[in-house]
């Protein structure tokens, strides 16, 4: 109940202050030579610029964007409203307005249009709170979760194959053992390749296995393996 009463009091105070400022701006514009609807348009222009600049300041409150321009236009609109209130308080003869005040009143529409355009078309940066949170990687989510055992599926039971009778099993013949191929070090193969190249350069023929075995001093199986690598 108290909050609603306080809110109503604030609204009433704002309405009274706005009406007085609106009236003072109208009287000053009319005294400066702006008659008819033009005198009523001046307070509307001043109040709109004041509201637009204040809204811009609230928009940039949670961002790192510069707010100097919004503060400048807010100060200009506030100075125009406050100046009209002071000028109509008896400090200025409204029947004989000075020329510099007429110039200010006449140039206000262009100034207000420039300020409103700059405030309306300035880019609005996104606040840090509105930035989208990074999407977690599926691999990280899987890494954080404990390993769960895979569900056990019921496999169909297959019948056991019939065992053949002992008389029907033929004795298996042992496969002949293949001779083991000796492993040749890469350094030995490189040395053998140099010997083969020098032999071919000297004789014009490729080196045979016996000559290669005698030059290297290796057994016959290893000489065969080296010759197969050089072929």
mmCIF file with all atom_site columns, C-alpha atoms in Angstrom:
data_model
loop_
_atom_site.group_PDB
_atom_site.id
_atom_site.type_symbol
_atom_site.label_atom_id
_atom_site.label_alt_id
_atom_site.label_comp_id
_atom_site.label_asym_id
_atom_site.label_entity_id
_atom_site.label_seq_id
_atom_site.pdbx_PDB_ins_code
_atom_site.Cartn_x
_atom_site.Cartn_y
_atom_site.Cartn_z
_atom_site.occupancy
_atom_site.B_iso_or_equiv
_atom_site.pdbx_formal_charge
_atom_site.auth_seq_id
_atom_site.auth_comp_id
_atom_site.auth_asym_id
_atom_site.auth_atom_id
_atom_site.pdbx_PDB_model_num
ATOM 1   C CA . UNK A 1 1   ? 0.000  0.000   0.000   1.00 0.00 ? 1   UNK A CA 1
ATOM 2   C CA . UNK A 1 2   ? 2.838  2.362   0.857   1.00 0.00 ? 2   UNK A CA 1
ATOM 3   C CA . UNK A 1 3   ? 4.654  1.610   -2.404  1.00 0.00 ? 3   UNK A CA 1
ATOM 4   C CA . UNK A 1 4   ? 1.533  2.339   -4.453  1.00 0.00 ? 4   UNK A CA 1
ATOM 5   C CA . UNK A 1 5   ? 0.998  5.655   -2.620  1.00 0.00 ? 5   UNK A CA 1
ATOM 6   C CA . UNK A 1 6   ? 4.605  6.610   -3.130  1.00 0.00 ? 6   UNK A CA 1
ATOM 7   C CA . UNK A 1 7   ? 4.401  5.721   -6.811  1.00 0.00 ? 7   UNK A CA 1
ATOM 8   C CA . UNK A 1 8   ? 1.278  7.830   -7.220  1.00 0.00 ? 8   UNK A CA 1
ATOM 9   C CA . UNK A 1 9   ? 2.957  10.774  -5.492  1.00 0.00 ? 9   UNK A CA 1
ATOM 10  C CA . UNK A 1 10  ? 5.933  10.521  -7.843  1.00 0.00 ? 10  UNK A CA 1
ATOM 11  C CA . UNK A 1 11  ? 3.651  10.434  -10.870 1.00 0.00 ? 11  UNK A CA 1
ATOM 12  C CA . UNK A 1 12  ? 1.726  13.468  -9.656  1.00 0.00 ? 12  UNK A CA 1
ATOM 13  C CA . UNK A 1 13  ? 4.962  15.347  -9.056  1.00 0.00 ? 13  UNK A CA 1
ATOM 14  C CA . UNK A 1 14  ? 6.199  14.421  -12.552 1.00 0.00 ? 14  UNK A CA 1
ATOM 15  C CA . UNK A 1 15  ? 2.947  15.558  -14.151 1.00 0.00 ? 15  UNK A CA 1
ATOM 16  C CA . UNK A 1 16  ? 3.061  18.901  -12.335 1.00 0.00 ? 16  UNK A CA 1
ATOM 17  C CA . UNK A 1 17  ? 6.706  19.532  -13.227 1.00 0.00 ? 17  UNK A CA 1
ATOM 18  C CA . UNK A 1 18  ? 6.125  18.533  -16.840 1.00 0.00 ? 18  UNK A CA 1
ATOM 19  C CA . UNK A 1 19  ? 3.077  20.775  -17.178 1.00 0.00 ? 19  UNK A CA 1
ATOM 20  C CA . UNK A 1 20  ? 4.899  23.795  -15.743 1.00 0.00 ? 20  UNK A CA 1
ATOM 21  C CA . UNK A 1 21  ? 7.953  23.255  -17.924 1.00 0.00 ? 21  UNK A CA 1
ATOM 22  C CA . UNK A 1 22  ? 5.711  22.699  -20.956 1.00 0.00 ? 22  UNK A CA 1
ATOM 23  C CA . UNK A 1 23  ? 3.888  25.969  -20.272 1.00 0.00 ? 23  UNK A CA 1
ATOM 24  C CA . UNK A 1 24  ? 7.114  27.940  -19.753 1.00 0.00 ? 24  UNK A CA 1
ATOM 25  C CA . UNK A 1 25  ? 8.574  26.678  -23.009 1.00 0.00 ? 25  UNK A CA 1
ATOM 26  C CA . UNK A 1 26  ? 5.378  27.584  -24.851 1.00 0.00 ? 26  UNK A CA 1
ATOM 27  C CA . UNK A 1 27  ? 5.356  31.112  -23.388 1.00 0.00 ? 27  UNK A CA 1
ATOM 28  C CA . UNK A 1 28  ? 9.010  31.665  -24.281 1.00 0.00 ? 28  UNK A CA 1
ATOM 29  C CA . UNK A 1 29  ? 8.580  30.401  -27.860 1.00 0.00 ? 29  UNK A CA 1
ATOM 30  C CA . UNK A 1 30  ? 5.503  32.579  -28.312 1.00 0.00 ? 30  UNK A CA 1
ATOM 31  C CA . UNK A 1 31  ? 7.358  35.625  -26.964 1.00 0.00 ? 31  UNK A CA 1
ATOM 32  C CA . UNK A 1 32  ? 10.223 34.914  -29.404 1.00 0.00 ? 32  UNK A CA 1
ATOM 33  C CA . UNK A 1 33  ? 7.879  35.208  -32.391 1.00 0.00 ? 33  UNK A CA 1
ATOM 34  C CA . UNK A 1 34  ? 6.633  31.593  -32.740 1.00 0.00 ? 34  UNK A CA 1
ATOM 35  C CA . UNK A 1 35  ? 2.839  31.780  -32.798 1.00 0.00 ? 35  UNK A CA 1
ATOM 36  C CA . UNK A 1 36  ? 0.050  29.247  -33.134 1.00 0.00 ? 36  UNK A CA 1
ATOM 37  C CA . UNK A 1 37  ? 0.900  25.561  -33.260 1.00 0.00 ? 37  UNK A CA 1
ATOM 38  C CA . UNK A 1 38  ? 4.608  26.332  -33.577 1.00 0.00 ? 38  UNK A CA 1
ATOM 39  C CA . UNK A 1 39  ? 4.700  27.657  -30.015 1.00 0.00 ? 39  UNK A CA 1
ATOM 40  C CA . UNK A 1 40  ? 3.173  24.365  -28.778 1.00 0.00 ? 40  UNK A CA 1
ATOM 41  C CA . UNK A 1 41  ? 5.641  22.280  -30.835 1.00 0.00 ? 41  UNK A CA 1
ATOM 42  C CA . UNK A 1 42  ? 8.685  23.700  -29.046 1.00 0.00 ? 42  UNK A CA 1
ATOM 43  C CA . UNK A 1 43  ? 7.989  22.170  -25.593 1.00 0.00 ? 43  UNK A CA 1
ATOM 44  C CA . UNK A 1 44  ? 7.125  18.855  -27.256 1.00 0.00 ? 44  UNK A CA 1
ATOM 45  C CA . UNK A 1 45  ? 10.481 18.904  -29.070 1.00 0.00 ? 45  UNK A CA 1
ATOM 46  C CA . UNK A 1 46  ? 12.441 19.722  -25.912 1.00 0.00 ? 46  UNK A CA 1
ATOM 47  C CA . UNK A 1 47  ? 10.726 17.043  -23.826 1.00 0.00 ? 47  UNK A CA 1
ATOM 48  C CA . UNK A 1 48  ? 11.144 14.381  -26.521 1.00 0.00 ? 48  UNK A CA 1
ATOM 49  C CA . UNK A 1 49  ? 14.860 15.084  -26.800 1.00 0.00 ? 49  UNK A CA 1
ATOM 50  C CA . UNK A 1 50  ? 15.165 14.906  -23.020 1.00 0.00 ? 50  UNK A CA 1
ATOM 51  C CA . UNK A 1 51  ? 13.363 11.558  -22.879 1.00 0.00 ? 51  UNK A CA 1
ATOM 52  C CA . UNK A 1 52  ? 15.292 10.121  -25.839 1.00 0.00 ? 52  UNK A CA 1
ATOM 53  C CA . UNK A 1 53  ? 18.677 11.031  -24.369 1.00 0.00 ? 53  UNK A CA 1
ATOM 54  C CA . UNK A 1 54  ? 17.702 9.612   -20.965 1.00 0.00 ? 54  UNK A CA 1
ATOM 55  C CA . UNK A 1 55  ? 16.518 6.387   -22.583 1.00 0.00 ? 55  UNK A CA 1
ATOM 56  C CA . UNK A 1 56  ? 19.825 6.174   -24.450 1.00 0.00 ? 56  UNK A CA 1
ATOM 57  C CA . UNK A 1 57  ? 21.752 6.562   -21.205 1.00 0.00 ? 57  UNK A CA 1
ATOM 58  C CA . UNK A 1 58  ? 19.780 3.751   -19.584 1.00 0.00 ? 58  UNK A CA 1
ATOM 59  C CA . UNK A 1 59  ? 20.399 1.522   -22.600 1.00 0.00 ? 59  UNK A CA 1
ATOM 60  C CA . UNK A 1 60  ? 24.165 2.062   -22.427 1.00 0.00 ? 60  UNK A CA 1
ATOM 61  C CA . UNK A 1 61  ? 24.312 1.601   -18.661 1.00 0.00 ? 61  UNK A CA 1
ATOM 62  C CA . UNK A 1 62  ? 25.390 -2.070  -18.724 1.00 0.00 ? 62  UNK A CA 1
ATOM 63  C CA . UNK A 1 63  ? 27.739 -1.761  -21.708 1.00 0.00 ? 63  UNK A CA 1
ATOM 64  C CA . UNK A 1 64  ? 31.219 -0.413  -22.353 1.00 0.00 ? 64  UNK A CA 1
ATOM 65  C CA . UNK A 1 65  ? 30.039 1.871   -25.165 1.00 0.00 ? 65  UNK A CA 1
ATOM 66  C CA . UNK A 1 66  ? 30.822 5.605   -24.854 1.00 0.00 ? 66  UNK A CA 1
ATOM 67  C CA . UNK A 1 67  ? 27.986 7.692   -23.406 1.00 0.00 ? 67  UNK A CA 1
ATOM 68  C CA . UNK A 1 68  ? 29.359 11.191  -24.001 1.00 0.00 ? 68  UNK A CA 1
ATOM 69  C CA . UNK A 1 69  ? 26.974 11.932  -26.887 1.00 0.00 ? 69  UNK A CA 1
ATOM 70  C CA . UNK A 1 70  ? 23.914 10.920  -24.876 1.00 0.00 ? 70  UNK A CA 1
ATOM 71  C CA . UNK A 1 71  ? 25.055 13.056  -21.949 1.00 0.00 ? 71  UNK A CA 1
ATOM 72  C CA . UNK A 1 72  ? 25.608 16.034  -24.261 1.00 0.00 ? 72  UNK A CA 1
ATOM 73  C CA . UNK A 1 73  ? 22.094 15.902  -25.733 1.00 0.00 ? 73  UNK A CA 1
ATOM 74  C CA . UNK A 1 74  ? 20.583 15.316  -22.303 1.00 0.00 ? 74  UNK A CA 1
ATOM 75  C CA . UNK A 1 75  ? 22.392 18.414  -21.022 1.00 0.00 ? 75  UNK A CA 1
ATOM 76  C CA . UNK A 1 76  ? 21.248 20.471  -24.025 1.00 0.00 ? 76  UNK A CA 1
ATOM 77  C CA . UNK A 1 77  ? 17.590 19.499  -23.546 1.00 0.00 ? 77  UNK A CA 1
ATOM 78  C CA . UNK A 1 78  ? 17.782 20.049  -19.782 1.00 0.00 ? 78  UNK A CA 1
ATOM 79  C CA . UNK A 1 79  ? 19.394 23.472  -20.291 1.00 0.00 ? 79  UNK A CA 1
ATOM 80  C CA . UNK A 1 80  ? 16.645 24.472  -22.732 1.00 0.00 ? 80  UNK A CA 1
ATOM 81  C CA . UNK A 1 81  ? 13.903 23.427  -20.298 1.00 0.00 ? 81  UNK A CA 1
ATOM 82  C CA . UNK A 1 82  ? 15.600 25.000  -17.280 1.00 0.00 ? 82  UNK A CA 1
ATOM 83  C CA . UNK A 1 83  ? 16.401 28.158  -19.240 1.00 0.00 ? 83  UNK A CA 1
ATOM 84  C CA . UNK A 1 84  ? 12.758 28.584  -20.220 1.00 0.00 ? 84  UNK A CA 1
ATOM 85  C CA . UNK A 1 85  ? 11.670 28.163  -16.601 1.00 0.00 ? 85  UNK A CA 1
ATOM 86  C CA . UNK A 1 86  ? 14.156 30.784  -15.405 1.00 0.00 ? 86  UNK A CA 1
ATOM 87  C CA . UNK A 1 87  ? 13.444 33.186  -18.290 1.00 0.00 ? 87  UNK A CA 1
ATOM 88  C CA . UNK A 1 88  ? 9.694  33.196  -17.614 1.00 0.00 ? 88  UNK A CA 1
ATOM 89  C CA . UNK A 1 89  ? 10.148 33.749  -13.877 1.00 0.00 ? 89  UNK A CA 1
ATOM 90  C CA . UNK A 1 90  ? 10.241 37.549  -14.306 1.00 0.00 ? 90  UNK A CA 1
ATOM 91  C CA . UNK A 1 91  ? 13.958 37.865  -15.137 1.00 0.00 ? 91  UNK A CA 1
ATOM 92  C CA . UNK A 1 92  ? 13.220 38.462  -18.819 1.00 0.00 ? 92  UNK A CA 1
ATOM 93  C CA . UNK A 1 93  ? 10.856 40.940  -20.384 1.00 0.00 ? 93  UNK A CA 1
ATOM 94  C CA . UNK A 1 94  ? 8.718  38.735  -22.635 1.00 0.00 ? 94  UNK A CA 1
ATOM 95  C CA . UNK A 1 95  ? 7.364  41.820  -24.377 1.00 0.00 ? 95  UNK A CA 1
ATOM 96  C CA . UNK A 1 96  ? 10.866 42.737  -25.567 1.00 0.00 ? 96  UNK A CA 1
ATOM 97  C CA . UNK A 1 97  ? 12.823 39.510  -26.165 1.00 0.00 ? 97  UNK A CA 1
ATOM 98  C CA . UNK A 1 98  ? 16.514 40.079  -27.094 1.00 0.00 ? 98  UNK A CA 1
ATOM 99  C CA . UNK A 1 99  ? 17.742 39.122  -30.533 1.00 0.00 ? 99  UNK A CA 1
ATOM 100 C CA . UNK A 1 100 ? 20.085 36.380  -29.328 1.00 0.00 ? 100 UNK A CA 1
ATOM 101 C CA . UNK A 1 101 ? 17.168 34.573  -27.687 1.00 0.00 ? 101 UNK A CA 1
ATOM 102 C CA . UNK A 1 102 ? 15.129 34.817  -30.881 1.00 0.00 ? 102 UNK A CA 1
ATOM 103 C CA . UNK A 1 103 ? 18.071 33.276  -32.746 1.00 0.00 ? 103 UNK A CA 1
ATOM 104 C CA . UNK A 1 104 ? 18.276 30.401  -30.247 1.00 0.00 ? 104 UNK A CA 1
ATOM 105 C CA . UNK A 1 105 ? 14.556 29.725  -30.449 1.00 0.00 ? 105 UNK A CA 1
ATOM 106 C CA . UNK A 1 106 ? 14.587 29.837  -34.248 1.00 0.00 ? 106 UNK A CA 1
ATOM 107 C CA . UNK A 1 107 ? 17.573 27.457  -34.454 1.00 0.00 ? 107 UNK A CA 1
ATOM 108 C CA . UNK A 1 108 ? 16.221 24.962  -31.932 1.00 0.00 ? 108 UNK A CA 1
ATOM 109 C CA . UNK A 1 109 ? 14.267 22.768  -34.420 1.00 0.00 ? 109 UNK A CA 1
ATOM 110 C CA . UNK A 1 110 ? 17.389 22.006  -36.453 1.00 0.00 ? 110 UNK A CA 1
ATOM 111 C CA . UNK A 1 111 ? 19.394 21.273  -33.297 1.00 0.00 ? 111 UNK A CA 1
ATOM 112 C CA . UNK A 1 112 ? 16.683 19.018  -31.874 1.00 0.00 ? 112 UNK A CA 1
ATOM 113 C CA . UNK A 1 113 ? 16.335 17.180  -35.185 1.00 0.00 ? 113 UNK A CA 1
ATOM 114 C CA . UNK A 1 114 ? 20.092 16.527  -35.281 1.00 0.00 ? 114 UNK A CA 1
ATOM 115 C CA . UNK A 1 115 ? 20.172 15.264  -31.717 1.00 0.00 ? 115 UNK A CA 1
ATOM 116 C CA . UNK A 1 116 ? 17.138 13.040  -32.118 1.00 0.00 ? 116 UNK A CA 1
ATOM 117 C CA . UNK A 1 117 ? 18.481 11.544  -35.347 1.00 0.00 ? 117 UNK A CA 1
ATOM 118 C CA . UNK A 1 118 ? 21.870 10.759  -33.829 1.00 0.00 ? 118 UNK A CA 1
ATOM 119 C CA . UNK A 1 119 ? 20.299 9.177   -30.761 1.00 0.00 ? 119 UNK A CA 1
ATOM 120 C CA . UNK A 1 120 ? 17.809 7.119   -32.745 1.00 0.00 ? 120 UNK A CA 1
ATOM 121 C CA . UNK A 1 121 ? 20.229 5.785   -35.370 1.00 0.00 ? 121 UNK A CA 1
ATOM 122 C CA . UNK A 1 122 ? 23.248 5.101   -33.174 1.00 0.00 ? 122 UNK A CA 1
ATOM 123 C CA . UNK A 1 123 ? 24.000 1.375   -32.919 1.00 0.00 ? 123 UNK A CA 1
ATOM 124 C CA . UNK A 1 124 ? 22.967 -0.221  -29.657 1.00 0.00 ? 124 UNK A CA 1
ATOM 125 C CA . UNK A 1 125 ? 25.702 -2.574  -28.404 1.00 0.00 ? 125 UNK A CA 1
ATOM 126 C CA . UNK A 1 126 ? 24.685 -5.789  -26.729 1.00 0.00 ? 126 UNK A CA 1
ATOM 127 C CA . UNK A 1 127 ? 25.323 -5.960  -23.024 1.00 0.00 ? 127 UNK A CA 1
ATOM 128 C CA . UNK A 1 128 ? 27.659 -8.478  -21.522 1.00 0.00 ? 128 UNK A CA 1
ATOM 129 C CA . UNK A 1 129 ? 24.763 -10.153 -19.743 1.00 0.00 ? 129 UNK A CA 1
ATOM 130 C CA . UNK A 1 130 ? 22.899 -10.754 -23.014 1.00 0.00 ? 130 UNK A CA 1
ATOM 131 C CA . UNK A 1 131 ? 25.810 -12.515 -24.678 1.00 0.00 ? 131 UNK A CA 1
ATOM 132 C CA . UNK A 1 132 ? 25.056 -16.118 -25.405 1.00 0.00 ? 132 UNK A CA 1
ATOM 133 C CA . UNK A 1 133 ? 26.784 -18.595 -23.132 1.00 0.00 ? 133 UNK A CA 1
ATOM 134 C CA . UNK A 1 134 ? 29.224 -20.963 -24.905 1.00 0.00 ? 134 UNK A CA 1
ATOM 135 C CA . UNK A 1 135 ? 27.644 -24.240 -25.898 1.00 0.00 ? 135 UNK A CA 1
ATOM 136 C CA . UNK A 1 136 ? 29.383 -27.098 -24.065 1.00 0.00 ? 136 UNK A CA 1
ATOM 137 C CA . UNK A 1 137 ? 31.097 -29.626 -26.217 1.00 0.00 ? 137 UNK A CA 1
ATOM 138 C CA . UNK A 1 138 ? 29.511 -33.051 -26.449 1.00 0.00 ? 138 UNK A CA 1
ATOM 139 C CA . UNK A 1 139 ? 32.873 -34.649 -25.785 1.00 0.00 ? 139 UNK A CA 1
ATOM 140 C CA . UNK A 1 140 ? 33.251 -32.671 -22.543 1.00 0.00 ? 140 UNK A CA 1
ATOM 141 C CA . UNK A 1 141 ? 29.756 -33.650 -21.431 1.00 0.00 ? 141 UNK A CA 1
ATOM 142 C CA . UNK A 1 142 ? 30.524 -37.260 -22.056 1.00 0.00 ? 142 UNK A CA 1
ATOM 143 C CA . UNK A 1 143 ? 33.834 -36.939 -20.195 1.00 0.00 ? 143 UNK A CA 1
ATOM 144 C CA . UNK A 1 144 ? 32.181 -35.476 -17.106 1.00 0.00 ? 144 UNK A CA 1
ATOM 145 C CA . UNK A 1 145 ? 29.535 -38.168 -16.853 1.00 0.00 ? 145 UNK A CA 1
ATOM 146 C CA . UNK A 1 146 ? 30.509 -41.459 -15.160 1.00 0.00 ? 146 UNK A CA 1
ATOM 147 C CA . UNK A 1 147 ? 30.832 -44.522 -17.305 1.00 0.00 ? 147 UNK A CA 1
ATOM 148 C CA . UNK A 1 148 ? 27.647 -46.501 -17.360 1.00 0.00 ? 148 UNK A CA 1
ATOM 149 C CA . UNK A 1 149 ? 27.642 -50.215 -18.136 1.00 0.00 ? 149 UNK A CA 1
ATOM 150 C CA . UNK A 1 150 ? 26.128 -51.110 -21.435 1.00 0.00 ? 150 UNK A CA 1
ATOM 151 C CA . UNK A 1 151 ? 22.762 -52.829 -21.190 1.00 0.00 ? 151 UNK A CA 1
ATOM 152 C CA . UNK A 1 152 ? 22.969 -56.579 -21.511 1.00 0.00 ? 152 UNK A CA 1
ATOM 153 C CA . UNK A 1 153 ? 20.834 -57.899 -24.314 1.00 0.00 ? 153 UNK A CA 1
ATOM 154 C CA . UNK A 1 154 ? 19.372 -61.364 -24.333 1.00 0.00 ? 154 UNK A CA 1
ATOM 155 C CA . UNK A 1 155 ? 21.070 -63.298 -27.102 1.00 0.00 ? 155 UNK A CA 1
ATOM 156 C CA . UNK A 1 156 ? 19.205 -66.137 -28.784 1.00 0.00 ? 156 UNK A CA 1
ATOM 157 C CA . UNK A 1 157 ? 20.386 -69.537 -27.666 1.00 0.00 ? 157 UNK A CA 1
ATOM 158 C CA . UNK A 1 158 ? 21.882 -71.438 -30.597 1.00 0.00 ? 158 UNK A CA 1
ATOM 159 C CA . UNK A 1 159 ? 21.933 -75.222 -30.629 1.00 0.00 ? 159 UNK A CA 1
ATOM 160 C CA . UNK A 1 160 ? 25.328 -76.824 -30.199 1.00 0.00 ? 160 UNK A CA 1
ATOM 161 C CA . UNK A 1 161 ? 26.753 -78.329 -33.403 1.00 0.00 ? 161 UNK A CA 1
ATOM 162 C CA . UNK A 1 162 ? 26.712 -82.098 -33.559 1.00 0.00 ? 162 UNK A CA 1
ATOM 163 C CA . UNK A 1 163 ? 30.081 -83.633 -32.751 1.00 0.00 ? 163 UNK A CA 1
ATOM 164 C CA . UNK A 1 164 ? 31.340 -85.974 -35.486 1.00 0.00 ? 164 UNK A CA 1
ATOM 165 C CA . UNK A 1 165 ? 32.166 -89.510 -34.611 1.00 0.00 ? 165 UNK A CA 1
ATOM 166 C CA . UNK A 1 166 ? 35.805 -90.279 -33.853 1.00 0.00 ? 166 UNK A CA 1
ATOM 167 C CA . UNK A 1 167 ? 36.128 -92.609 -36.836 1.00 0.00 ? 167 UNK A CA 1
ATOM 168 C CA . UNK A 1 168 ? 35.026 -89.833 -39.252 1.00 0.00 ? 168 UNK A CA 1
ATOM 169 C CA . UNK A 1 169 ? 37.782 -87.423 -38.190 1.00 0.00 ? 169 UNK A CA 1
ATOM 170 C CA . UNK A 1 170 ? 40.682 -87.699 -40.564 1.00 0.00 ? 170 UNK A CA 1
ATOM 171 C CA . UNK A 1 171 ? 44.160 -87.101 -39.202 1.00 0.00 ? 171 UNK A CA 1
ATOM 172 C CA . UNK A 1 172 ? 45.318 -83.627 -40.024 1.00 0.00 ? 172 UNK A CA 1
ATOM 173 C CA . UNK A 1 173 ? 48.463 -83.389 -42.011 1.00 0.00 ? 173 UNK A CA 1
ATOM 174 C CA . UNK A 1 174 ? 51.012 -80.950 -40.751 1.00 0.00 ? 174 UNK A CA 1
ATOM 175 C CA . UNK A 1 175 ? 51.717 -78.078 -43.141 1.00 0.00 ? 175 UNK A CA 1
ATOM 176 C CA . UNK A 1 176 ? 55.313 -77.781 -44.218 1.00 0.00 ? 176 UNK A CA 1
ATOM 177 C CA . UNK A 1 177 ? 57.149 -75.153 -42.221 1.00 0.00 ? 177 UNK A CA 1
ATOM 178 C CA . UNK A 1 178 ? 58.232 -72.142 -44.265 1.00 0.00 ? 178 UNK A CA 1
ATOM 179 C CA . UNK A 1 179 ? 61.765 -70.968 -43.885 1.00 0.00 ? 179 UNK A CA 1
ATOM 180 C CA . UNK A 1 180 ? 61.991 -67.892 -41.689 1.00 0.00 ? 180 UNK A CA 1
ATOM 181 C CA . UNK A 1 181 ? 63.055 -64.738 -43.539 1.00 0.00 ? 181 UNK A CA 1
ATOM 182 C CA . UNK A 1 182 ? 65.835 -63.029 -41.620 1.00 0.00 ? 182 UNK A CA 1
ATOM 183 C CA . UNK A 1 183 ? 65.304 -59.385 -40.770 1.00 0.00 ? 183 UNK A CA 1
ATOM 184 C CA . UNK A 1 184 ? 67.818 -57.076 -42.422 1.00 0.00 ? 184 UNK A CA 1
ATOM 185 C CA . UNK A 1 185 ? 68.819 -53.818 -40.714 1.00 0.00 ? 185 UNK A CA 1
ATOM 186 C CA . UNK A 1 186 ? 68.226 -50.698 -42.805 1.00 0.00 ? 186 UNK A CA 1
ATOM 187 C CA . UNK A 1 187 ? 71.875 -49.663 -42.437 1.00 0.00 ? 187 UNK A CA 1
ATOM 188 C CA . UNK A 1 188 ? 73.012 -52.982 -43.960 1.00 0.00 ? 188 UNK A CA 1
ATOM 189 C CA . UNK A 1 189 ? 70.595 -52.556 -46.859 1.00 0.00 ? 189 UNK A CA 1
ATOM 190 C CA . UNK A 1 190 ? 71.942 -49.043 -47.489 1.00 0.00 ? 190 UNK A CA 1
ATOM 191 C CA . UNK A 1 191 ? 75.544 -50.378 -47.460 1.00 0.00 ? 191 UNK A CA 1
ATOM 192 C CA . UNK A 1 192 ? 74.586 -53.193 -49.796 1.00 0.00 ? 192 UNK A CA 1
ATOM 193 C CA . UNK A 1 193 ? 72.925 -50.734 -52.186 1.00 0.00 ? 193 UNK A CA 1
ATOM 194 C CA . UNK A 1 194 ? 76.146 -48.698 -52.324 1.00 0.00 ? 194 UNK A CA 1
ATOM 195 C CA . UNK A 1 195 ? 78.137 -51.847 -53.098 1.00 0.00 ? 195 UNK A CA 1
ATOM 196 C CA . UNK A 1 196 ? 75.664 -52.820 -55.819 1.00 0.00 ? 196 UNK A CA 1
ATOM 197 C CA . UNK A 1 197 ? 75.837 -49.377 -57.406 1.00 0.00 ? 197 UNK A CA 1
ATOM 198 C CA . UNK A 1 198 ? 79.624 -49.333 -57.402 1.00 0.00 ? 198 UNK A CA 1
ATOM 199 C CA . UNK A 1 199 ? 79.760 -52.879 -58.860 1.00 0.00 ? 199 UNK A CA 1
ATOM 200 C CA . UNK A 1 200 ? 77.358 -51.975 -61.658 1.00 0.00 ? 200 UNK A CA 1
ATOM 201 C CA . UNK A 1 201 ? 79.306 -48.787 -62.401 1.00 0.00 ? 201 UNK A CA 1
ATOM 202 C CA . UNK A 1 202 ? 82.579 -50.749 -62.587 1.00 0.00 ? 202 UNK A CA 1
ATOM 203 C CA . UNK A 1 203 ? 81.410 -53.834 -64.502 1.00 0.00 ? 203 UNK A CA 1
ATOM 204 C CA . UNK A 1 204 ? 78.233 -52.660 -66.196 1.00 0.00 ? 204 UNK A CA 1
ATOM 205 C CA . UNK A 1 205 ? 76.280 -55.619 -64.770 1.00 0.00 ? 205 UNK A CA 1
ATOM 206 C CA . UNK A 1 206 ? 74.121 -55.965 -61.704 1.00 0.00 ? 206 UNK A CA 1
ATOM 207 C CA . UNK A 1 207 ? 75.747 -57.639 -58.735 1.00 0.00 ? 207 UNK A CA 1
ATOM 208 C CA . UNK A 1 208 ? 74.791 -61.284 -58.185 1.00 0.00 ? 208 UNK A CA 1
ATOM 209 C CA . UNK A 1 209 ? 73.957 -62.963 -54.916 1.00 0.00 ? 209 UNK A CA 1
ATOM 210 C CA . UNK A 1 210 ? 77.259 -64.760 -54.426 1.00 0.00 ? 210 UNK A CA 1
ATOM 211 C CA . UNK A 1 211 ? 79.290 -61.624 -55.020 1.00 0.00 ? 211 UNK A CA 1
ATOM 212 C CA . UNK A 1 212 ? 77.062 -59.658 -52.691 1.00 0.00 ? 212 UNK A CA 1
ATOM 213 C CA . UNK A 1 213 ? 77.376 -62.341 -49.995 1.00 0.00 ? 213 UNK A CA 1
ATOM 214 C CA . UNK A 1 214 ? 81.144 -62.419 -50.309 1.00 0.00 ? 214 UNK A CA 1
ATOM 215 C CA . UNK A 1 215 ? 81.441 -58.647 -50.240 1.00 0.00 ? 215 UNK A CA 1
ATOM 216 C CA . UNK A 1 216 ? 79.192 -58.317 -47.175 1.00 0.00 ? 216 UNK A CA 1
ATOM 217 C CA . UNK A 1 217 ? 80.287 -61.471 -45.382 1.00 0.00 ? 217 UNK A CA 1
ATOM 218 C CA . UNK A 1 218 ? 76.754 -62.538 -44.479 1.00 0.00 ? 218 UNK A CA 1
ATOM 219 C CA . UNK A 1 219 ? 75.037 -65.947 -44.616 1.00 0.00 ? 219 UNK A CA 1
ATOM 220 C CA . UNK A 1 220 ? 73.187 -67.077 -47.725 1.00 0.00 ? 220 UNK A CA 1
ATOM 221 C CA . UNK A 1 221 ? 69.619 -66.524 -46.362 1.00 0.00 ? 221 UNK A CA 1
ATOM 222 C CA . UNK A 1 222 ? 70.438 -62.963 -45.390 1.00 0.00 ? 222 UNK A CA 1
ATOM 223 C CA . UNK A 1 223 ? 72.126 -62.407 -48.761 1.00 0.00 ? 223 UNK A CA 1
ATOM 224 C CA . UNK A 1 224 ? 68.937 -63.588 -50.471 1.00 0.00 ? 224 UNK A CA 1
ATOM 225 C CA . UNK A 1 225 ? 66.891 -61.209 -48.337 1.00 0.00 ? 225 UNK A CA 1
ATOM 226 C CA . UNK A 1 226 ? 69.210 -58.295 -49.168 1.00 0.00 ? 226 UNK A CA 1
ATOM 227 C CA . UNK A 1 227 ? 69.143 -59.146 -52.882 1.00 0.00 ? 227 UNK A CA 1
ATOM 228 C CA . UNK A 1 228 ? 65.339 -59.177 -52.761 1.00 0.00 ? 228 UNK A CA 1
ATOM 229 C CA . UNK A 1 229 ? 65.411 -55.711 -51.187 1.00 0.00 ? 229 UNK A CA 1
ATOM 230 C CA . UNK A 1 230 ? 67.766 -54.418 -53.901 1.00 0.00 ? 230 UNK A CA 1
ATOM 231 C CA . UNK A 1 231 ? 65.768 -55.890 -56.767 1.00 0.00 ? 231 UNK A CA 1
#
